[in-house]
C-alpha atoms as one frame of an Amber mdcrd trajectory, in Angstrom:
protein
 -61.680  23.221 -35.881 -64.043  20.548 -37.459 -67.862  20.479 -37.088 -68.102
  17.552 -34.227 -65.401  19.401 -32.015 -66.376  23.152 -32.882 -70.017  22.006
 -31.575 -68.659  20.746 -28.140 -67.293  23.960 -27.727 -70.245  25.516 -28.693
 -71.987  23.397 -26.012 -69.781  23.211 -23.626 -70.317  21.436 -20.275 -70.828
  23.011 -16.662 -66.621  23.459 -15.692 -65.057  22.900 -19.244 -63.482  25.949
 -21.109 -62.310  25.983 -24.795 -59.916  29.121 -25.313 -57.347  29.489 -27.906
 -54.510  28.723 -26.141 -55.981  25.458 -24.076 -58.751  23.392 -22.795 -58.346
  24.213 -19.414 -61.282  23.220 -15.926 -62.536  25.496 -13.819 -60.600  25.202
 -10.537 -63.466  26.286  -8.013 -65.188  22.962  -9.413 -64.796  19.466  -8.181
 -63.327  16.722  -9.272 -67.074  15.057 -10.020 -68.226  18.092 -12.397 -64.825
  17.297 -13.814 -65.460  13.974 -14.853 -69.103  14.278 -15.990 -67.849  17.470
 -18.410 -65.465  14.878 -19.870 -67.643  12.385 -20.265 -69.619  14.193 -22.457
 -66.914  15.621 -24.489 -66.167  12.323 -25.128 -69.577  10.154 -25.524 -70.077
  13.241 -28.313 -67.624  12.131 -30.711 -64.649  14.350 -29.970 -61.547  13.634
 -27.874 -59.037  15.746 -26.191 -55.492  16.433 -28.099 -51.882  18.062 -26.802
 -53.367  15.726 -23.463 -51.852  16.195 -20.206 -52.866  12.735 -18.393 -51.049
  14.219 -14.975 -52.668  17.171 -14.356 -55.934  15.384 -15.752 -55.786  12.496
 -12.883 -54.969  14.652 -10.228 -57.613  17.433 -11.499 -60.242  14.739 -11.915
 -59.286  12.395  -9.749 -56.933  13.542  -7.235 -54.407  11.479  -7.513 -50.646
  12.030  -8.407 -48.451  15.014  -8.466 -49.334  18.685  -7.311 -51.043  20.445
  -9.805 -48.911  23.063 -11.846 -49.452  26.999 -10.725 -51.902  28.538 -12.754
 -51.763  32.155 -14.610 -51.735  35.007 -11.481 -55.579  36.342 -11.308 -57.070
  33.060 -12.891 -58.419  29.966 -10.982 -57.993  27.494 -14.871 -56.441  25.001
 -14.741 -54.627  23.444 -18.703 -55.619  19.712 -19.801 -55.361  19.757 -23.137
 -54.232  22.178 -26.509 -58.007  21.969 -27.268 -61.403  19.129 -28.336 -60.693
  17.821 -31.797 -63.142  15.230 -33.794 -62.150  11.888 -32.975 -62.445  10.162
 -36.686 -64.233   7.225 -37.746 -62.150   6.417 -39.694 -59.361   5.908 -36.982
 -61.625   4.875 -33.991 -62.095   1.853 -35.702 -58.190   1.049 -35.338 -59.440
   0.914 -31.508 -59.023  -2.728 -30.593 -60.802  -4.153 -26.828 -59.297  -3.866
 -24.178 -59.376  -7.472 -22.124 -60.353  -6.012 -18.213 -60.447  -7.456 -14.750
 -60.216  -6.482 -11.835 -56.517  -5.172 -10.624 -55.493  -4.658 -14.929 -56.470
  -4.152 -18.342 -54.890  -5.303 -20.775 -54.262  -4.345 -25.200 -52.378  -5.995
 -27.810 -51.074  -3.535 -30.072 -50.023  -4.758 -33.394 -49.479  -3.182 -36.988
 -52.617  -1.193 -37.944 -53.204  -0.294 -41.875 -55.359   1.624 -43.389 -57.429
   0.207 -46.209 -56.559   1.614 -49.934 -58.983   4.411 -51.458 -59.226   6.087
 -54.434 -59.822   9.660 -55.136 -62.920  11.243 -57.171 -60.266  12.310 -60.194
 -59.173   7.838 -60.007 -56.245   8.073 -58.063 -55.780   5.229 -56.149 -54.002
   5.875 -52.388 -52.279   2.416 -51.826 -53.466   0.267 -48.588 -50.623   2.103
 -45.876 -49.407   2.320 -42.691 -50.970   4.606 -39.629 -50.095   4.511 -36.188
 -52.667   5.174 -32.698 -52.759   8.209 -31.015 -52.509   8.259 -27.066 -54.562
  11.436 -26.686 -57.502   9.420 -28.726 -56.540   5.993 -26.982 -57.409   7.629
 -23.055 -61.098   8.614 -25.610 -61.311   5.519 -26.300 -60.987   3.477 -23.997
 -62.938   5.954 -21.172 -66.103   5.164 -23.748 -64.871   1.260 -22.635 -65.263
   2.192 -19.131 -61.743   2.640 -18.600 -61.780   6.341 -16.991 -58.717   5.729
 -14.334 -54.938   4.195 -14.016 -54.267   4.549 -17.143 -49.923   3.737 -17.671
 -48.598   6.344 -20.474 -45.804   4.566 -21.103 -46.610   1.775 -21.199 -49.528
   3.139 -23.766 -46.711   4.302 -26.138 -44.318   2.456 -26.159 -46.963   0.007
 -27.041 -47.795   2.440 -29.974 -44.229   3.257 -31.319 -42.969  -0.261 -31.448
 -43.207  -1.377 -34.788 -44.282  -5.445 -33.698 -47.342  -6.012 -32.111 -47.443
  -7.332 -27.767 -49.948  -7.005 -25.854 -49.295  -4.753 -22.761 -50.388  -3.821
 -19.485 -52.610  -0.157 -20.569 -53.793   0.612 -17.733 -54.225  -0.882 -13.487
 -56.458   0.217 -10.130 -54.867   2.212  -7.577 -54.684   0.023  -4.716 -56.069
   0.809  -1.526 -53.868   1.960   1.505 -52.637   0.167   4.134 -55.018  -0.226
   7.498 -52.547   0.572  10.468 -53.631  -1.404  13.468 -53.830   0.528  16.615
 -50.715  -0.379  18.403 -48.716   0.883  21.741 -45.694   2.549  20.995 -42.778
   3.592  23.704 -42.566   7.677  24.377 -39.438   7.315  26.767 -36.326   4.799
  26.372 -36.018   3.389  29.913 -38.597   1.601  29.965 -36.838  -1.942  30.926
 -34.668  -2.835  33.571 -32.700  -5.729  35.452 -29.935  -6.112  37.901 -30.125
  -9.733  36.938 -26.689 -10.696  35.505 -26.951 -10.713  31.418 -27.741 -13.966
  29.437 -25.554 -14.356  26.426 -26.596 -15.417  22.931 -25.229 -18.812  23.260
 -27.537 -19.201  26.760 -23.843 -18.483  28.291 -24.146 -16.164  31.728 -21.658
 -12.861  31.651 -21.598 -12.123  35.449 -19.533  -9.007  35.389 -23.268  -7.782
  33.585 -26.279  -7.042  34.856 -29.932  -7.290  32.877 -29.671  -3.131  32.556
 -29.680   0.179  34.711 -31.472   3.103  33.407 -32.144   6.037  34.842 -34.977
   6.743  37.135 -38.420   7.641  36.056 -40.741  10.477  37.598 -43.889  10.937
  38.399 -46.236  12.049  35.743 -43.529  10.880  32.623 -45.080   9.932  30.471
 -43.975   5.871  29.458 -46.652   4.282  26.284 -48.549   5.667  23.842 -51.737
   3.954  22.311 -51.622   5.010  19.346 -55.259   5.374  17.557 -55.904   3.057
  14.905 -55.327   4.651  11.296 -57.520   3.670   7.980 -55.154   3.471   4.889
 -56.033   5.434   1.380 -58.429   4.909  -0.529 -58.176   3.611  -3.820 -59.288
   3.605  -6.851 -60.957   1.157  -9.412 -60.327   1.900 -13.496 -64.232   3.045
 -13.888 -63.176   5.635 -10.882 -64.941   4.771  -8.759 -63.595   4.616  -4.569
 -61.600   0.972  -3.573 -62.792   1.274   0.401 -59.183  -0.061   2.804 -59.659
  -2.692   5.315 -60.666  -1.064   8.611 -57.777  -1.069  11.241 -58.142  -3.289
  14.238 -58.300  -1.824  17.530 -57.057  -3.314  20.876 -57.254  -2.738  24.720
 -54.917   0.123  26.481 -55.429  -2.058  30.211 -53.600  -4.681  29.498 -50.516
  -2.412  29.926 -51.687  -1.303  33.470 -49.591  -2.020  36.230 -48.848  -0.904
  39.988 -48.279   2.660  40.163 -49.027   3.265  36.695 -52.210   5.058  34.641
 -54.119   5.460  32.089 -54.266   9.539  31.238 -56.371  10.528  28.860 -55.209
  14.086  27.179 -55.504  16.012  24.601 -52.530  14.155  23.020 -53.551  11.278
  22.586 -53.594   8.340  25.689 -50.428   7.338  27.529 -49.376   5.313  30.202
 -47.931   7.532  32.812 -45.588   6.334  36.273 -48.843   7.812  39.373 -45.131
   7.752  40.896 -41.515   8.531  41.680 -39.264   4.575  40.965 -38.054   2.380
  38.139 -39.895   0.153  35.509 -40.296  -2.897  36.589 -41.723  -4.722  32.969
 -43.215  -8.377  33.961 -41.966 -10.378  30.253 -45.098 -12.814  31.008 -48.464
 -11.018  31.024 -46.512  -7.658  29.516 -47.489  -4.832  32.378 -45.767  -2.310
  33.307 -45.203  -0.523  36.899 -43.521   1.903  38.543 -41.657   0.321  41.804
 -38.584   0.664  44.026 -36.591   4.215  44.179 -32.764   4.040  43.703 -30.677
   6.752  42.348 -26.986   5.298  41.858 -23.513   7.957  40.463 -21.255   5.596
  41.155 -19.713   5.245  38.286 -19.098   1.801  35.842 -17.677  -0.838  37.601
 -18.719  -4.228  38.780 -19.524  -3.462  42.091 -21.730  -1.001  40.905 -23.532
  -1.944  38.253 -21.165  -3.687  35.446 -21.477  -3.525  32.287 -24.308  -1.899
  30.965 -26.308  -2.621  28.006 -28.603   0.465  27.412 -31.660   1.152  24.865
 -31.395   4.867  24.907 -29.076   7.930  26.874 -27.467   7.434  29.214 -25.165
   9.834  31.640 -23.003   9.022  34.646 -21.459  10.936  36.702 -18.683   8.736
  38.186 -16.042   6.953  36.360 -15.740   4.507  34.283 -13.122   1.754  35.588
 -11.217  -0.507  32.750 -12.166  -3.582  31.598 -15.893  -1.255  31.385 -18.184
  -1.114  29.047 -21.377   0.925  28.660 -23.018   0.393  25.581 -26.715   2.511
  24.191 -26.486   5.873  22.299 -26.306   9.670  23.281 -23.566   7.978  26.716
 -22.812  12.035  28.541 -19.417  10.453  31.278 -18.483  12.972  33.094 -16.010
  11.443  35.269 -13.099  10.052  33.673 -13.211   7.054  30.961 -10.522   3.660
  31.485 -12.859   1.046  29.961 -14.723   1.369  26.384 -17.706   3.504  25.496
 -19.601   1.572  23.131 -22.860   4.267  21.248 -25.377   3.372  18.326 -25.772
   7.192  17.272 -26.114  10.542  18.830 -23.090  11.708  20.426 -20.377  10.595
  23.244 -19.133  13.241  26.209 -16.571  12.756  27.998 -15.948  15.467  30.648
 -13.234  14.560  31.989 -10.402  12.723  30.587 -10.164   9.311  28.331  -7.376
   7.480  29.603  -6.015   3.371  28.153 -10.279   3.047  27.146 -11.846   3.555
  24.187 -14.966   5.342  22.219 -16.784   3.955  19.326 -19.926   5.815  17.189
 -21.598   4.050  14.525 -23.144   7.184  13.749 -22.454  10.749  15.695 -19.869
  12.864  17.235 -17.498  12.500  19.610 -16.123  15.177  22.484 -13.465  14.801
  24.631 -13.031  17.456  27.195  -9.876  16.648  28.335  -6.751  14.585  27.025
  -7.483  11.565  25.372  -3.958   9.100  25.562  -2.898   5.670  24.902  -6.698
   5.186  23.595  -8.537   4.475  20.321 -11.822   7.130  19.104 -13.246   6.105
  16.263 -16.816   7.879  14.280 -18.584   6.084  11.382 -20.147   9.510  10.938
 -19.277  12.156  12.615 -16.936  14.554  14.122 -14.775  13.907  16.617 -12.421
  16.721  18.599 -10.399  16.468  21.255 -10.379  20.338  23.364  -7.056  19.162
  25.373  -4.133  16.904  24.856  -4.468  13.911  22.327  -0.805  11.568  23.126
  -0.084   8.113  21.477  -3.673   7.652  20.146  -5.208   5.971  16.804  -8.377
   8.536  15.675 -10.591   7.839  12.524 -13.751   9.773  12.084 -15.729  11.898
   8.723 -13.598  15.008  10.836 -11.316  15.494  13.446 -10.698  18.588  15.465
  -8.222  18.312  18.819  -5.718  21.017  20.051  -1.985  19.011  19.980  -1.693
  16.228  18.482   0.803  13.699  19.497   2.946  10.086  18.261  -1.148   9.758
  16.930  -1.982   7.838  14.404  -5.532  10.347  12.483  -7.166   8.695   9.736
 -10.129  11.459   8.443 -11.847  13.007   5.262 -11.247  16.614   7.439  -8.911
  16.628   9.823  -7.924  20.115  11.755  -4.725  20.000  13.752  -3.143  23.324
  15.940  -0.183  20.873  16.736   0.852  17.308  15.281   3.652  15.906  16.951
   5.152  12.817  15.777   1.872  12.280  14.348   1.215   9.823  10.873  -2.633
  11.610   9.633  -4.851  10.563   6.236  -7.088  12.425   4.647  -8.185  14.480
   2.055  -7.874  17.709   3.453  -5.574  18.381   6.394  -5.212  21.741   8.339
  -2.067  21.804  10.845  -0.815  25.506  12.113   2.308  23.268  13.256   3.731
  19.966  12.440   6.953  18.547  13.388   8.922  15.503  14.950   9.163  13.813
  18.257  11.646  11.352  19.413  11.834   9.125  17.286   8.758   9.671  14.874
   8.658  11.716  12.473   5.149  13.784  11.017   4.027  12.277   7.989   1.100
  13.719   6.230  -0.884  11.610   3.831  -3.059  13.606   1.328  -5.491  11.176
  -0.076  -6.495  11.834  -3.251  -8.220  10.387  -6.892  -6.754   7.945  -8.112
  -6.173   8.752 -11.772  -4.393   5.561 -13.115  -8.134   3.680 -14.299  -8.606
   6.314 -16.204  -5.648   7.639 -17.911  -5.696   3.534 -18.014  -8.771   3.747
 -19.973  -6.982   7.121 -22.595  -3.925   5.146 -23.329  -6.323   2.578 -24.928
  -8.494   4.443 -26.195  -6.112   6.407 -27.885  -4.762   3.089 -28.734  -7.921
   1.631 -30.146  -8.100   5.536 -32.551  -4.509   4.584 -34.198  -5.575   1.036
 -34.900  -8.847   2.728 -36.847  -7.059   5.184 -38.572  -4.444   2.560 -39.821
  -7.514   0.393 -40.728  -9.039   3.770 -42.984  -5.190   3.847 -44.252  -5.059
   0.936 -45.690  -8.866   0.912 -47.179  -8.171   4.030 -48.781  -5.128   3.379
 -50.731  -6.966  -0.044 -51.150  -9.826   2.223 -53.481  -7.353   3.757 -55.308
  -6.054   0.644 -56.074  -8.113  -0.438 -57.672 -10.096   3.009 -59.427  -6.719
   3.796 -60.940  -7.242   0.934 -62.446  -7.744   2.496 -66.701 -10.875   0.539
 -67.226 -12.549   1.218 -64.017 -11.690   4.771 -63.958 -12.613   5.775 -67.907
 -16.072   4.035 -66.746 -15.758   6.023 -63.373 -14.821   8.958 -65.791 -17.688
   8.730 -68.423 -20.764   7.897 -65.969 -19.278  11.451 -63.824 -20.111  13.564
 -67.474 -22.963  11.308 -67.567 -24.277  12.642 -64.111 -22.963  16.561 -64.044
 -24.664  16.984 -68.540 -21.664  16.727 -69.985 -21.998  13.860 -71.632 -25.262
  12.249 -73.515 -25.509   8.743 -75.503 -26.639   7.790 -78.551 -29.228   4.174
 -78.500 -25.987   2.225 -80.377 -23.398   3.516 -77.339 -25.689   2.478 -74.545
 -25.169  -1.055 -75.374 -21.127   0.001 -74.752 -22.175   1.904 -72.491 -23.725
  -1.950 -70.490 -20.861  -3.690 -71.473 -18.133  -1.713 -69.441 -20.196  -1.460
 -66.519 -20.680  -5.436 -66.357 -16.454  -5.366 -66.820 -16.484  -3.631 -63.872
 -18.830  -4.222 -62.276 -16.675  -6.620 -58.900 -14.128  -3.530 -58.939 -17.234
  -1.109 -58.137 -18.627  -3.225 -55.066 -15.036  -4.383 -53.789 -14.768  -0.042
 -54.121 -17.917   0.604 -52.671 -17.479  -2.357 -49.980 -13.658  -0.639 -48.986
 -15.903   3.006 -48.684 -18.119   1.548 -46.050 -15.406   0.117 -44.189 -13.374
   3.500 -44.393 -17.182   5.532 -42.778 -17.625   2.624 -40.168 -13.610   3.718
 -39.215 -14.240   7.044 -38.705 -17.079   6.665 -36.584 -15.490   4.291 -34.357
 -12.557   7.257 -34.320 -15.416   9.501 -33.758 -16.699   7.868 -30.825 -14.297
   6.919 -28.754 -12.913  10.149 -29.411 -16.317  11.581 -27.209 -15.021   8.622
 -25.043 -11.733   9.733 -24.394 -13.656  13.743 -24.695 -15.406  12.830 -20.854
 -12.776  11.101 -18.965 -10.563  13.943 -19.116 -14.038  15.773 -17.389 -14.312
  13.234 -14.921 -10.616  14.062 -14.726 -10.999  18.044 -13.591 -14.188  17.585
 -12.326 -12.021  16.566  -8.839  -9.902  19.563  -9.523  -9.893  21.003  -5.372
 -11.698  18.139  -3.895  -8.023  17.343  -1.998  -5.861  19.473  -0.319  -3.166
  20.016   3.243  -2.169  23.103   4.231   0.875  23.295   6.963   1.100  27.107
   8.271   4.393  26.163   9.638   6.948  22.938   9.613   9.256  22.891  12.695
  11.182  19.977  11.950  11.833  17.584   9.557   8.209  16.554   7.828   6.508
  14.590   5.235   3.767  15.297   2.655   2.849  12.663   0.203  -0.064  11.916
  -1.941  -2.265   8.626  -1.538  -4.233   7.767  -4.067  -7.794   6.164  -3.255
  -7.511   3.051  -5.209 -11.254   2.073  -7.049 -12.970  -0.144  -4.362 -10.936
   0.201  -1.718 -12.079   2.625   1.659 -11.322   5.641   2.070  -9.250   6.508
   5.308 -12.113   7.079   6.881 -14.007   3.967   6.601 -11.110   2.226   7.754
 -10.736   0.165  10.848  -8.683   1.523  13.336  -5.720  -1.519  12.666  -5.846
  -1.560   9.173  -5.201   2.750   9.115  -2.512   2.300  11.255  -0.353  -0.337
   8.592  -1.196   1.752   5.627  -0.156   4.680   8.121   3.263   3.295   9.216
   3.530   0.917   6.301   5.193   1.403   2.839   4.175   3.716   0.559   4.777
   2.496  -3.140   3.975   4.300  -6.061   3.079   8.054  -3.772   3.606  11.386
  -5.337   6.180  13.047  -2.108   5.310  16.413  -1.789   7.086  18.243   0.915
  10.157  16.893   2.326  11.281  19.746   4.325  12.460  20.467   8.529  10.929
  24.180   7.796   8.325  26.550   6.070   4.705  26.194   4.928   2.835  24.538
   2.922   0.051  25.331   0.977  -1.295  22.125  -1.344  -4.238  22.543  -3.474
  -4.847  18.820  -6.265  -5.741  19.636  -9.224  -5.597  17.581 -12.188  -3.495
  19.777 -15.933  -6.226  20.429 -18.631  -4.355  17.993 -21.649
């Protein structure tokens, strides 16, 4: 430790601790104490060597990721390796920084130390020198930049071979304040029995605007969320930058007949003062609760029309043919002959699905009865049919069916108790019993990774390696042909002996050697160029061999990703592997009509894994190492 650093360490400011293993801050103290301590160190002509800037910033200004845990029993924060002197000659290397309100810019340029003559007369010429990040932090501190240094930008500027202007620091902008606002506590806030107006302005007489469950007295409808100020920012000088204060609102403008404002420890709520259904005035925005109505008559053109709901829905009656229920978390206790469309949650059909459809954008579909002549699809979720599925198209992430007959099933994972005359495509398939049904064959397609592109890349790389080997051999033959010329070989032998010390030329022989060198100089240059080309070809071969090895690792990583298990085959059953082409959708993401065409269409290029009327199958996808 030099004199300045030693003096700084001897009279360390409050909160700063110097130990052999590093420089620490007392974790029991606060940021302002640390700022004062660091300021004293930097003002004394020292800097922190081996500075951990992220920890430094968190300790001083409480900005950034959490501090790393310290040693057990020690309330210390390690910020650097040591306190070192900031040499005046090196301090002179640091230029002025350009600052505005938001950023600071610094021009990095090639730097040189002046020539120095040592006491013994030795002259040390001008030599290049690099800035140091730790010194940079100390220098910027003394120039007013205490916070917000961009570590990556500074280090990149220091390492750059050419000069450039870089943004080296920026202030931390305050967080955006959230104004006071109102949120819906209940999903059932809009009801209208008027015919629904379409986007083109026409009226749909088959649909009401909306029907929603009953609102109970005391139910919270809206909540006023108080404004929340944004997090304060920081100037580059380390001073606080306050956010814009949030604005307030008058919650009373939402109060209508049958609703009141209730202040509770949980917040301020608009609640129903009586049982009933909601009435929302679109012009004034007031919300009232009126007219107690309960309907359990099902979904039909006579009772509700088509339903378009904003939240969860439960129906105890049947859904008639051609009727549609749109919403989320939909439960139908009766039979469904129409169409159920959910934007999320779970679709639960407590009885049967016949001639209709169930579609869920994100969530599960559960059928407790029979599904017949229907389409079931979920983009992200499980389809579970507890009863029997007949002549259905089923597409989902995971499909579980007790008994399936004459169905087209596409999924990532499929589990079926008994399958007859079905066409199934999935990555993982588990069937207890499989066989045909009447004129419908039993077809299973196991979706496997398509190794064609990777194999093609490997073949291309291997061909390039062979071509490079031919070039390398050609260069070698040409070089050997030139070095076999007696005059060239004689010169090379002579110079080799001289390098080894086996031969020493007399002054009279030196001119003769120069003449020999001049005579063979063109051939030697040609040999040198050929050797360089050989090395370049060998280097390219190594690169392509490494690429081939990486591609082979990718192939091996796909082992076990797909498989098919059929415990018992009861009739003619065909199992094939189905390569998933690059850019093609997985089976679980295909549209039902496209999936049906895939299953029943031609299967060119598919590998047969099983074709028999008896037996079993337990197959797992694997790639043999090359």
